[in-house]
mmCIF file of N, CA and C in Angstrom:
data_model
loop_
_atom_site.group_PDB
_atom_site.id
_atom_site.type_symbol
_atom_site.label_atom_id
_atom_site.label_comp_id
_atom_site.label_asym_id
_atom_site.label_seq_id
_atom_site.Cartn_x
_atom_site.Cartn_y
_atom_site.Cartn_z
ATOM 1 N N UNK R 94 -0.195 14.696 -14.746
ATOM 2 C CA UNK R 94 0.383 13.554 -14.110
ATOM 3 C C UNK R 94 0.091 13.763 -12.459
ATOM 4 N N UNK R 95 -0.605 12.397 -11.766
ATOM 5 C CA UNK R 95 -0.532 12.235 -10.736
ATOM 6 C C UNK R 95 0.353 12.373 -9.500
ATOM 7 N N UNK R 96 -0.223 12.780 -8.488
ATOM 8 C CA UNK R 96 0.534 12.823 -7.110
ATOM 9 C C UNK R 96 0.072 11.809 -6.400
ATOM 10 N N UNK R 97 1.045 10.973 -5.704
ATOM 11 C CA UNK R 97 0.942 10.311 -4.557
ATOM 12 C C UNK R 97 1.169 10.840 -3.246
ATOM 13 N N UNK R 98 0.428 10.612 -2.160
ATOM 14 C CA UNK R 98 1.054 10.864 -0.650
ATOM 15 C C UNK R 98 0.724 10.003 -0.064
ATOM 16 N N UNK R 99 1.739 9.119 0.755
ATOM 17 C CA UNK R 99 1.213 7.586 1.593
ATOM 18 C C UNK R 99 1.071 8.763 2.831
ATOM 19 N N UNK R 100 0.555 7.849 3.838
ATOM 20 C CA UNK R 100 0.703 8.114 5.194
ATOM 21 C C UNK R 100 0.017 7.280 5.988
ATOM 22 N N UNK R 101 0.209 6.774 7.418
ATOM 23 C CA UNK R 101 -0.235 6.545 8.094
ATOM 24 C C UNK R 101 0.568 5.116 9.124
ATOM 25 N N UNK R 102 1.812 5.214 8.647
ATOM 26 C CA UNK R 102 2.781 4.293 9.102
ATOM 27 C C UNK R 102 3.312 4.731 10.507
ATOM 28 N N UNK R 103 4.349 4.197 11.130
ATOM 29 C CA UNK R 103 4.662 4.481 12.312
ATOM 30 C C UNK R 103 5.226 3.099 12.941
ATOM 31 N N UNK R 104 5.128 3.332 14.698
ATOM 32 C CA UNK R 104 6.168 1.917 14.794
ATOM 33 C C UNK R 104 4.796 0.952 15.782
ATOM 34 N N UNK R 105 4.901 -0.165 15.710
ATOM 35 C CA UNK R 105 4.079 -1.001 16.120
ATOM 36 C C UNK R 105 4.554 -2.141 16.600
ATOM 37 N N UNK R 106 3.881 -2.750 17.821
ATOM 38 C CA UNK R 106 4.419 -4.265 17.990
ATOM 39 C C UNK R 106 4.226 -5.160 17.205
ATOM 40 N N UNK R 107 4.864 -6.444 17.081
ATOM 41 C CA UNK R 107 4.269 -7.361 16.519
ATOM 42 C C UNK R 107 2.792 -7.828 17.036
ATOM 43 N N UNK R 108 2.108 -8.222 15.757
ATOM 44 C CA UNK R 108 0.603 -8.612 16.227
ATOM 45 C C UNK R 108 -0.301 -7.447 16.437
ATOM 46 N N UNK R 109 0.226 -6.205 15.893
ATOM 47 C CA UNK R 109 -0.420 -4.849 16.069
ATOM 48 C C UNK R 109 -1.123 -4.442 14.688
ATOM 49 N N UNK R 110 -1.798 -3.570 14.734
ATOM 50 C CA UNK R 110 -2.722 -3.073 13.402
ATOM 51 C C UNK R 110 -2.284 -1.926 13.013
ATOM 52 N N UNK R 111 -2.171 -1.438 11.765
ATOM 53 C CA UNK R 111 -2.148 -0.264 10.835
ATOM 54 C C UNK R 111 -3.058 -0.015 9.831
ATOM 55 N N UNK R 112 -3.160 1.000 9.585
ATOM 56 C CA UNK R 112 -4.167 1.524 8.457
ATOM 57 C C UNK R 112 -3.289 2.506 7.541
ATOM 58 N N UNK R 113 -2.837 2.245 6.238
ATOM 59 C CA UNK R 113 -2.381 3.399 5.657
ATOM 60 C C UNK R 113 -3.145 3.644 4.581
ATOM 61 N N UNK R 114 -2.974 5.128 4.214
ATOM 62 C CA UNK R 114 -3.245 5.763 3.273
ATOM 63 C C UNK R 114 -2.597 6.338 2.299
ATOM 64 N N UNK R 115 -3.221 6.678 1.095
ATOM 65 C CA UNK R 115 -2.542 7.157 -0.374
ATOM 66 C C UNK R 115 -3.692 8.181 -0.969
ATOM 67 N N UNK R 116 -3.277 9.241 -0.744
ATOM 68 C CA UNK R 116 -4.169 10.204 -1.160
ATOM 69 C C UNK R 116 -3.394 10.472 -2.757
ATOM 70 N N UNK R 117 -4.625 10.730 -3.873
ATOM 71 C CA UNK R 117 -4.128 10.767 -5.043
ATOM 72 C C UNK R 117 -4.595 11.903 -5.766
ATOM 73 N N UNK R 118 -4.036 12.886 -6.271
ATOM 74 C CA UNK R 118 -4.051 14.040 -7.061
ATOM 75 C C UNK R 118 -5.301 13.901 -7.658
ATOM 76 N N UNK R 119 -5.575 12.726 -8.275
ATOM 77 C CA UNK R 119 -6.416 12.576 -9.449
ATOM 78 C C UNK R 119 -7.176 11.555 -8.993
ATOM 79 N N UNK R 120 -8.374 11.370 -10.339
ATOM 80 C CA UNK R 120 -8.916 9.788 -10.014
ATOM 81 C C UNK R 120 -8.420 8.709 -10.529
ATOM 82 N N UNK R 121 -7.076 8.784 -10.214
ATOM 83 C CA UNK R 121 -6.200 7.713 -11.265
ATOM 84 C C UNK R 121 -6.724 6.138 -10.913
ATOM 85 N N UNK R 122 -7.285 5.927 -9.616
ATOM 86 C CA UNK R 122 -7.846 4.571 -9.402
ATOM 87 C C UNK R 122 -8.904 4.178 -10.144
ATOM 88 N N UNK R 123 -9.333 5.078 -10.563
ATOM 89 C CA UNK R 123 -10.421 4.691 -10.870
ATOM 90 C C UNK R 123 -10.566 4.413 -12.389
ATOM 91 N N UNK R 124 -9.131 4.831 -12.844
ATOM 92 C CA UNK R 124 -8.565 4.488 -14.493
ATOM 93 C C UNK R 124 -7.873 3.369 -14.444
ATOM 94 N N UNK R 125 -6.913 3.350 -13.036
ATOM 95 C CA UNK R 125 -6.032 2.177 -13.413
ATOM 96 C C UNK R 125 -5.827 1.436 -11.936
ATOM 97 N N UNK R 126 -5.597 0.078 -12.146
ATOM 98 C CA UNK R 126 -5.742 -0.662 -11.111
ATOM 99 C C UNK R 126 -4.425 -0.093 -9.877
ATOM 100 N N UNK R 127 -4.909 -0.176 -8.793
ATOM 101 C CA UNK R 127 -4.012 0.513 -7.563
ATOM 102 C C UNK R 127 -3.271 -0.774 -7.006
ATOM 103 N N UNK R 128 -2.207 -0.041 -6.432
ATOM 104 C CA UNK R 128 -1.166 -1.178 -5.658
ATOM 105 C C UNK R 128 -0.408 -0.704 -4.588
ATOM 106 N N UNK R 129 -0.198 -1.405 -3.471
ATOM 107 C CA UNK R 129 0.602 -0.853 -2.351
ATOM 108 C C UNK R 129 1.870 -1.841 -2.742
ATOM 109 N N UNK R 130 2.820 -0.823 -2.467
ATOM 110 C CA UNK R 130 4.145 -1.782 -2.618
ATOM 111 C C UNK R 130 5.154 -1.658 -1.477
ATOM 112 N N UNK R 131 6.007 -2.376 -1.168
ATOM 113 C CA UNK R 131 6.765 -2.299 0.357
ATOM 114 C C UNK R 131 8.086 -2.630 0.011
ATOM 115 N N UNK R 132 8.841 -1.725 0.300
ATOM 116 C CA UNK R 132 10.690 -1.667 0.263
ATOM 117 C C UNK R 132 11.182 -2.358 1.578
ATOM 118 N N UNK R 133 11.279 -3.191 1.961
ATOM 119 C CA UNK R 133 12.078 -3.586 3.034
ATOM 120 C C UNK R 133 13.529 -3.492 3.566
ATOM 121 N N UNK R 134 14.092 -3.248 4.414
ATOM 122 C CA UNK R 134 15.691 -2.539 4.300
ATOM 123 C C UNK R 134 16.494 -3.808 3.514
ATOM 124 N N UNK R 135 17.158 -3.061 2.591
ATOM 125 C CA UNK R 135 18.235 -3.934 1.881
ATOM 126 C C UNK R 135 17.663 -4.633 0.572
ATOM 127 N N UNK R 136 16.160 -4.499 0.560
ATOM 128 C CA UNK R 136 15.806 -5.460 -0.454
ATOM 129 C C UNK R 136 14.771 -4.201 -1.601
ATOM 130 N N UNK R 137 14.571 -4.792 -2.741
ATOM 131 C CA UNK R 137 14.026 -4.262 -3.775
ATOM 132 C C UNK R 137 12.568 -3.968 -3.582
ATOM 133 N N UNK R 138 11.993 -2.705 -4.187
ATOM 134 C CA UNK R 138 10.339 -2.682 -3.711
ATOM 135 C C UNK R 138 9.323 -3.479 -4.624
ATOM 136 N N UNK R 139 8.819 -4.493 -3.756
ATOM 137 C CA UNK R 139 7.680 -5.244 -4.213
ATOM 138 C C UNK R 139 6.276 -4.801 -4.176
ATOM 139 N N UNK R 140 5.550 -5.499 -4.910
ATOM 140 C CA UNK R 140 3.835 -5.114 -4.764
ATOM 141 C C UNK R 140 3.528 -6.380 -4.054
ATOM 142 N N UNK R 141 2.569 -5.698 -2.813
ATOM 143 C CA UNK R 141 2.363 -6.448 -1.757
ATOM 144 C C UNK R 141 0.491 -6.993 -1.671
ATOM 145 N N UNK R 142 -0.009 -5.818 -2.254
ATOM 146 C CA UNK R 142 -1.372 -5.691 -2.529
ATOM 147 C C UNK R 142 -1.849 -4.816 -3.776
ATOM 148 N N UNK R 143 -2.846 -5.540 -4.411
ATOM 149 C CA UNK R 143 -3.253 -5.221 -5.503
ATOM 150 C C UNK R 143 -4.942 -4.719 -5.676
ATOM 151 N N UNK R 144 -5.601 -3.905 -6.508
ATOM 152 C CA UNK R 144 -6.756 -4.027 -6.483
ATOM 153 C C UNK R 144 -6.895 -3.324 -8.134
ATOM 154 N N UNK R 145 -7.764 -4.149 -8.414
ATOM 155 C CA UNK R 145 -8.292 -3.861 -10.037
ATOM 156 C C UNK R 145 -9.581 -2.632 -9.841
ATOM 157 N N UNK R 146 -9.563 -2.201 -10.985
ATOM 158 C CA UNK R 146 -10.691 -1.020 -11.256
ATOM 159 C C UNK R 146 -11.957 -1.534 -10.890
ATOM 160 N N UNK R 147 -12.318 -3.019 -10.950
ATOM 161 C CA UNK R 147 -13.425 -3.477 -10.758
ATOM 162 C C UNK R 147 -13.507 -4.365 -9.404
ATOM 163 N N UNK R 148 -12.332 -3.847 -8.608
ATOM 164 C CA UNK R 148 -12.495 -3.937 -7.006
ATOM 165 C C UNK R 148 -12.067 -5.500 -6.968
ATOM 166 N N UNK R 149 -11.535 -6.132 -7.460
ATOM 167 C CA UNK R 149 -10.854 -7.530 -7.668
ATOM 168 C C UNK R 149 -9.581 -7.067 -6.799
ATOM 169 N N UNK R 150 -9.102 -8.041 -6.187
ATOM 170 C CA UNK R 150 -8.107 -8.081 -5.173
ATOM 171 C C UNK R 150 -7.145 -9.032 -5.098
ATOM 172 N N UNK R 151 -5.869 -8.820 -4.912
ATOM 173 C CA UNK R 151 -4.740 -10.074 -4.799
ATOM 174 C C UNK R 151 -3.675 -9.838 -3.942
ATOM 175 N N UNK R 152 -2.911 -10.832 -3.145
ATOM 176 C CA UNK R 152 -2.088 -10.269 -2.209
ATOM 177 C C UNK R 152 -0.808 -11.097 -2.653
ATOM 178 N N UNK R 153 0.501 -10.675 -2.388
ATOM 179 C CA UNK R 153 1.603 -11.789 -2.061
ATOM 180 C C UNK R 153 1.431 -12.800 -0.675
ATOM 181 N N UNK R 154 1.855 -13.705 -1.121
ATOM 182 C CA UNK R 154 1.336 -14.643 -0.113
ATOM 183 C C UNK R 154 1.987 -14.410 1.307
ATOM 184 N N UNK R 155 2.884 -13.818 1.437
ATOM 185 C CA UNK R 155 3.169 -13.363 3.030
ATOM 186 C C UNK R 155 2.224 -12.490 3.613
ATOM 187 N N UNK R 156 1.330 -11.789 2.757
ATOM 188 C CA UNK R 156 0.469 -10.675 3.713
ATOM 189 C C UNK R 156 -1.014 -11.602 3.286
ATOM 190 N N UNK R 157 -1.178 -12.301 2.816
ATOM 191 C CA UNK R 157 -2.646 -12.830 2.612
ATOM 192 C C UNK R 157 -3.204 -13.099 3.979
ATOM 193 N N UNK R 158 -4.264 -12.498 4.290
ATOM 194 C CA UNK R 158 -5.164 -13.068 5.318
ATOM 195 C C UNK R 158 -4.941 -12.199 6.192
ATOM 196 N N UNK R 159 -4.075 -11.123 6.282
ATOM 197 C CA UNK R 159 -3.557 -10.123 7.221
ATOM 198 C C UNK R 159 -3.563 -8.554 6.601
ATOM 199 N N UNK R 160 -3.525 -8.506 5.269
ATOM 200 C CA UNK R 160 -3.417 -7.352 4.756
ATOM 201 C C UNK R 160 -4.928 -7.369 3.967
ATOM 202 N N UNK R 161 -5.565 -6.086 3.801
ATOM 203 C CA UNK R 161 -6.441 -5.758 2.786
ATOM 204 C C UNK R 161 -6.268 -4.374 2.198
ATOM 205 N N UNK R 162 -6.718 -4.520 1.029
ATOM 206 C CA UNK R 162 -6.528 -3.274 0.407
ATOM 207 C C UNK R 162 -7.921 -2.693 -0.408
ATOM 208 N N UNK R 163 -8.366 -1.487 -0.211
ATOM 209 C CA UNK R 163 -9.406 -0.922 -0.630
ATOM 210 C C UNK R 163 -9.254 0.571 -0.879
ATOM 211 N N UNK R 164 -10.493 0.951 -1.568
ATOM 212 C CA UNK R 164 -10.039 2.368 -1.922
ATOM 213 C C UNK R 164 -11.540 3.161 -1.894
ATOM 214 N N UNK R 165 -11.477 4.608 -1.732
ATOM 215 C CA UNK R 165 -12.156 5.551 -1.572
ATOM 216 C C UNK R 165 -12.600 6.036 -2.822
ATOM 217 N N UNK R 166 -13.084 5.796 -3.834
ATOM 218 C CA UNK R 166 -13.253 6.771 -5.002
ATOM 219 C C UNK R 166 -13.594 7.919 -5.215
ATOM 220 N N UNK R 167 -14.503 8.298 -4.265
ATOM 221 C CA UNK R 167 -14.974 9.514 -3.856
ATOM 222 C C UNK R 167 -14.054 10.592 -3.704
ATOM 223 N N UNK R 168 -12.754 9.772 -2.466
ATOM 224 C CA UNK R 168 -12.327 10.788 -2.189
ATOM 225 C C UNK R 168 -10.868 10.486 -2.340
ATOM 226 N N UNK R 169 -10.873 9.861 -3.539
ATOM 227 C CA UNK R 169 -9.390 9.661 -4.346
ATOM 228 C C UNK R 169 -8.346 9.044 -3.299
ATOM 229 N N UNK R 170 -8.624 7.808 -2.236
ATOM 230 C CA UNK R 170 -7.813 7.653 -1.716
ATOM 231 C C UNK R 170 -7.759 5.839 -1.850
ATOM 232 N N UNK R 171 -6.901 5.745 -1.632
ATOM 233 C CA UNK R 171 -6.353 3.690 -1.710
ATOM 234 C C UNK R 171 -5.818 3.699 -0.142
ATOM 235 N N UNK R 172 -6.419 2.744 0.415
ATOM 236 C CA UNK R 172 -5.826 2.161 1.856
ATOM 237 C C UNK R 172 -5.619 0.952 1.851
ATOM 238 N N UNK R 173 -5.096 0.696 2.935
ATOM 239 C CA UNK R 173 -4.148 -0.744 3.270
ATOM 240 C C UNK R 173 -4.419 -0.975 4.657
ATOM 241 N N UNK R 174 -4.968 -2.121 4.873
ATOM 242 C CA UNK R 174 -5.456 -2.248 6.349
ATOM 243 C C UNK R 174 -4.487 -3.253 6.588
ATOM 244 N N UNK R 175 -3.506 -3.410 7.520
ATOM 245 C CA UNK R 175 -2.615 -4.206 7.774
ATOM 246 C C UNK R 175 -2.989 -4.904 9.427
ATOM 247 N N UNK R 176 -3.214 -5.944 9.596
ATOM 248 C CA UNK R 176 -3.265 -6.875 10.604
ATOM 249 C C UNK R 176 -2.065 -7.830 11.073
ATOM 250 N N UNK R 177 -2.406 -7.993 12.528
ATOM 251 C CA UNK R 177 -1.267 -9.036 12.749
ATOM 252 C C UNK R 177 0.262 -8.893 12.302
ATOM 253 N N UNK R 178 0.516 -7.865 12.292
ATOM 254 C CA UNK R 178 1.802 -7.368 11.933
ATOM 255 C C UNK R 178 3.075 -8.250 12.342
ATOM 256 N N UNK R 179 3.977 -8.374 11.494
ATOM 257 C CA UNK R 179 4.913 -9.433 11.841
ATOM 258 C C UNK R 179 6.236 -8.377 11.535
ATOM 259 N N UNK R 180 7.429 -8.583 12.176
ATOM 260 C CA UNK R 180 8.692 -7.952 12.085
ATOM 261 C C UNK R 180 9.078 -7.966 10.709
ATOM 262 N N UNK R 181 8.597 -8.889 9.953
ATOM 263 C CA UNK R 181 8.993 -9.055 8.237
ATOM 264 C C UNK R 181 8.384 -7.953 7.653
ATOM 265 N N UNK R 182 7.211 -7.519 8.164
ATOM 266 C CA UNK R 182 6.256 -6.261 7.606
ATOM 267 C C UNK R 182 6.972 -5.018 7.549
ATOM 268 N N UNK R 183 8.208 -4.827 8.475
ATOM 269 C CA UNK R 183 8.765 -3.610 8.287
ATOM 270 C C UNK R 183 9.625 -3.048 6.693
ATOM 271 N N UNK R 184 9.025 -1.834 6.772
ATOM 272 C CA UNK R 184 9.675 -1.388 5.342
ATOM 273 C C UNK R 184 9.149 0.278 5.032
ATOM 274 N N UNK R 185 9.173 0.222 3.734
ATOM 275 C CA UNK R 185 8.626 1.625 3.601
ATOM 276 C C UNK R 185 7.346 1.492 2.602
ATOM 277 N N UNK R 186 6.272 1.553 2.780
ATOM 278 C CA UNK R 186 5.228 1.495 1.978
ATOM 279 C C UNK R 186 4.826 2.547 0.975
ATOM 280 N N UNK R 187 4.743 2.320 -0.288
ATOM 281 C CA UNK R 187 4.184 3.347 -1.595
ATOM 282 C C UNK R 187 2.770 2.843 -1.817
ATOM 283 N N UNK R 188 2.409 3.681 -2.457
ATOM 284 C CA UNK R 188 1.366 3.275 -3.343
ATOM 285 C C UNK R 188 1.613 3.985 -4.535
ATOM 286 N N UNK R 189 1.016 3.043 -5.974
ATOM 287 C CA UNK R 189 1.087 3.532 -7.081
ATOM 288 C C UNK R 189 0.150 2.463 -8.006
ATOM 289 N N UNK R 190 0.154 2.996 -9.321
ATOM 290 C CA UNK R 190 -0.669 2.007 -9.892
ATOM 291 C C UNK R 190 -0.353 0.763 -10.489
ATOM 292 N N UNK R 191 -0.831 -0.317 -10.658
ATOM 293 C CA UNK R 191 -0.414 -1.618 -11.023
ATOM 294 C C UNK R 191 -0.158 -1.682 -12.490
ATOM 295 N N UNK R 192 0.652 -1.715 -13.411
ATOM 296 C CA UNK R 192 2.027 -1.451 -13.278
ATOM 297 C C UNK R 192 2.165 -0.071 -12.787
ATOM 298 N N UNK R 193 3.467 0.322 -12.341
ATOM 299 C CA UNK R 193 3.592 2.017 -11.804
ATOM 300 C C UNK R 193 3.496 3.152 -13.206
ATOM 301 N N UNK R 194 2.673 3.665 -13.180
ATOM 302 C CA UNK R 194 2.407 4.963 -14.101
ATOM 303 C C UNK R 194 2.991 6.341 -13.664
ATOM 304 N N UNK R 195 2.952 6.467 -12.153
ATOM 305 C CA UNK R 195 3.311 7.724 -11.703
ATOM 306 C C UNK R 195 4.593 7.988 -11.027
ATOM 307 N N UNK R 196 5.119 8.839 -11.067
ATOM 308 C CA UNK R 196 6.203 9.129 -9.736
ATOM 309 C C UNK R 196 5.886 8.491 -8.466
ATOM 310 N N UNK R 197 6.716 7.818 -7.862
ATOM 311 C CA UNK R 197 6.723 7.288 -6.320
ATOM 312 C C UNK R 197 6.628 8.775 -5.622
ATOM 313 N N UNK R 198 5.811 8.499 -4.649
ATOM 314 C CA UNK R 198 5.843 9.400 -3.522
ATOM 315 C C UNK R 198 7.107 9.066 -2.609
ATOM 316 N N UNK R 199 6.775 9.867 -1.394
ATOM 317 C CA UNK R 199 7.894 9.787 -0.280
ATOM 318 C C UNK R 199 7.482 8.178 0.376
ATOM 319 N N UNK R 200 6.537 7.683 0.196
ATOM 320 C CA UNK R 200 6.468 6.338 1.087
ATOM 321 C C UNK R 200 6.034 6.864 2.526
ATOM 322 N N UNK R 201 5.604 5.682 3.540
ATOM 323 C CA UNK R 201 5.280 6.024 4.762
ATOM 324 C C UNK R 201 5.829 4.608 5.081
ATOM 325 N N UNK R 202 6.734 4.890 6.445
ATOM 326 C CA UNK R 202 7.639 3.848 6.959
ATOM 327 C C UNK R 202 6.592 3.296 8.130
ATOM 328 N N UNK R 203 6.902 1.868 8.148
ATOM 329 C CA UNK R 203 6.363 1.181 9.189
ATOM 330 C C UNK R 203 7.573 0.146 9.533
ATOM 331 N N UNK R 204 7.224 0.280 10.755
ATOM 332 C CA UNK R 204 8.370 -0.386 11.507
ATOM 333 C C UNK R 204 7.469 -1.325 12.719
ATOM 334 N N UNK R 205 7.751 -2.881 12.821
ATOM 335 C CA UNK R 205 7.102 -3.728 13.502
ATOM 336 C C UNK R 205 8.385 -4.234 14.394
ATOM 337 N N UNK R 206 8.467 -3.743 15.695
ATOM 338 C CA UNK R 206 9.042 -4.164 16.873
ATOM 339 C C UNK R 206 8.724 -4.184 18.180
ATOM 340 N N UNK R 207 9.352 -5.176 18.844
ATOM 341 C CA UNK R 207 8.935 -5.086 20.206
ATOM 342 C C UNK R 207 10.231 -4.517 21.256
#
């Protein structure tokens, strides 16, 4: 069973940047498509970025052009680069496969506030 650990969140001002990382215990992102999910306060968790095993990416409309998902297969890490952050990007970010096959990790909290 894969284990997922997310880190890299924090408090950032609007317009700032963060890079989130997701360490997997196995080579799950070589086998399955990967995704970054966001749970905003009071809302359900949603998929915001997707990367296929072939490296094709897709994003929810709200983050297109600002977020980039990529992975390091050798280090078994999935990344999310977030630029030009907005207040509405605030939430807890999780990684998993898409669709989710593994237990959710603790997530990493991103707060965008001035």
